[in-house]
Tab-separated table of C-alpha atoms in Angstrom:
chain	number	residue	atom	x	y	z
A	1	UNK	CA	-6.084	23.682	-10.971
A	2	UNK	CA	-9.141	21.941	-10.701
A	3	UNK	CA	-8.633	20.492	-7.426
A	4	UNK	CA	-12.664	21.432	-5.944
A	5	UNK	CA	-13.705	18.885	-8.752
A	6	UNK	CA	-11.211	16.500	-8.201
A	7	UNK	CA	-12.161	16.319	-4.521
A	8	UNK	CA	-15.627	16.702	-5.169
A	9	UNK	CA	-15.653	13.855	-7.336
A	10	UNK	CA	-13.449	11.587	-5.095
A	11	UNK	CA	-15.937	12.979	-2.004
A	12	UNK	CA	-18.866	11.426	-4.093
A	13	UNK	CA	-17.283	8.621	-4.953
A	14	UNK	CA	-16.667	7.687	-1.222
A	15	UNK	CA	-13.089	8.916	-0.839
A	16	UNK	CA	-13.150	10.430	2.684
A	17	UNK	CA	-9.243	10.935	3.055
A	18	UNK	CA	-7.289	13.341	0.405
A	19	UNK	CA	-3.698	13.797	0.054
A	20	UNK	CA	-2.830	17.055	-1.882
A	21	UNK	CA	0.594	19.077	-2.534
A	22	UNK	CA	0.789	21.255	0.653
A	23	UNK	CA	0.907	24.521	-2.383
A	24	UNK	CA	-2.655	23.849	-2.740
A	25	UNK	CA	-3.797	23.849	0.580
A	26	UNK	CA	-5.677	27.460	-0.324
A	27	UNK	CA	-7.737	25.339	-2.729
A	28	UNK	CA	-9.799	24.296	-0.086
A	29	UNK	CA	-11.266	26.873	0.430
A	30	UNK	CA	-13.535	26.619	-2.512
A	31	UNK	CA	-14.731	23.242	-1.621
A	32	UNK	CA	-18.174	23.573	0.601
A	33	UNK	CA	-17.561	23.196	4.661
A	34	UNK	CA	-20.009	20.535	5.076
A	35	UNK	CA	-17.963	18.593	2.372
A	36	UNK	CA	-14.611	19.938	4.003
A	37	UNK	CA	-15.715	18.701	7.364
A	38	UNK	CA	-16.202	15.326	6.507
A	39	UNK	CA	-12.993	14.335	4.798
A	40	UNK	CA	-9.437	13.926	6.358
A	41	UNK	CA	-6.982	15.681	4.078
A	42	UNK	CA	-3.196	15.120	4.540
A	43	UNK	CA	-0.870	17.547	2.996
A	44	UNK	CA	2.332	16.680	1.545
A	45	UNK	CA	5.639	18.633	0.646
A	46	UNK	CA	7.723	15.748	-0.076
A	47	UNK	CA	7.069	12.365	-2.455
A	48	UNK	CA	8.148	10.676	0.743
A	49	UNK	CA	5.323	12.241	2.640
A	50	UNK	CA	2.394	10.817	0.179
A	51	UNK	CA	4.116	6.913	0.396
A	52	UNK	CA	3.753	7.324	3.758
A	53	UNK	CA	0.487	8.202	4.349
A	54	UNK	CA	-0.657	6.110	0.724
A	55	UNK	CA	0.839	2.939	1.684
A	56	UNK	CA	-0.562	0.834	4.192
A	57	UNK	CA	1.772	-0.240	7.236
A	58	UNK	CA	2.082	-3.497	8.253
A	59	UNK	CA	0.514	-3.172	11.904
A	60	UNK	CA	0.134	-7.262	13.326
A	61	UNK	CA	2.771	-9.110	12.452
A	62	UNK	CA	5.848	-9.498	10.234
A	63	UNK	CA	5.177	-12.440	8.245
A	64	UNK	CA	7.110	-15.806	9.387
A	65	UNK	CA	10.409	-16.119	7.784
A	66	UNK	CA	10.790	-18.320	4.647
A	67	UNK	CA	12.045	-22.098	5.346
A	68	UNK	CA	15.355	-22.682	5.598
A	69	UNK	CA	15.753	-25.013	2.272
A	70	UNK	CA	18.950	-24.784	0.625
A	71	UNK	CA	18.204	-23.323	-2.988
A	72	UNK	CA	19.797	-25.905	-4.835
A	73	UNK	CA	17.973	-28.675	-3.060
A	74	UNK	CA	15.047	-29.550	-4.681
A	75	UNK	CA	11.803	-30.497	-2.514
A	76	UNK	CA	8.660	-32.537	-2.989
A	77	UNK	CA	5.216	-30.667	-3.161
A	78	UNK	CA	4.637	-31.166	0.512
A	79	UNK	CA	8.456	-29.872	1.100
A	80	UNK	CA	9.941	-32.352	1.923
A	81	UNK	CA	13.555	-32.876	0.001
A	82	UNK	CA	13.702	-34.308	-2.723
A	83	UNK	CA	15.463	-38.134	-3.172
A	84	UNK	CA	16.266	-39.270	-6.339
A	85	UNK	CA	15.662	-42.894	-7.592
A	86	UNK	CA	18.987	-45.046	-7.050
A	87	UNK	CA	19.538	-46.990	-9.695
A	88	UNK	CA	21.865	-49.888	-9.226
A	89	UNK	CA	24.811	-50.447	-11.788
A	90	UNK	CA	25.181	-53.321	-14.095
């Protein structure tokens, strides 16, 4: 229940895409036309479905892989590895 105000509110609040539980798709019939045919609503059936259309996809590029720096080596804030001082014996 409730769903006309809850899309009402999100309508007014600038929300122009709605994801709702495809068992209250005839809820949408109580919210006004000229509201209805302004937003995009997605309906979902599965918890899957909603991550997929919630989450944004990466679209451009994978991001460039890490450096390959061996984790135990330690590394100097402009990455470059790390030397220690050699201090000569007596």
């Amino acid at each position: 229940g409730g769903i006309k105000e809850k899309v009402l509110a999100a309508y007014r609040a600038g929300i122009r895409r709605i994801i709702l539980p495809a068992r209250n798709e005839a809820d949408l019939e109580d919210i006004p036309e000229d509201v209805r045919n302004e937003l995009q609503v997605v309906l979902a059936t599965r918890v899957s479905d909603v991550l997929n259309e919630a989450l944004e996809k990466l679209v451009i590029s994978p991001p460039p892989p890490a450096p390959d720096v061996h984790p135990t080596q330690e590394t100097t804030s402009d990455g470059q590895p790390f030397e220690p001082m050699r201090v000569q014996g007596k």
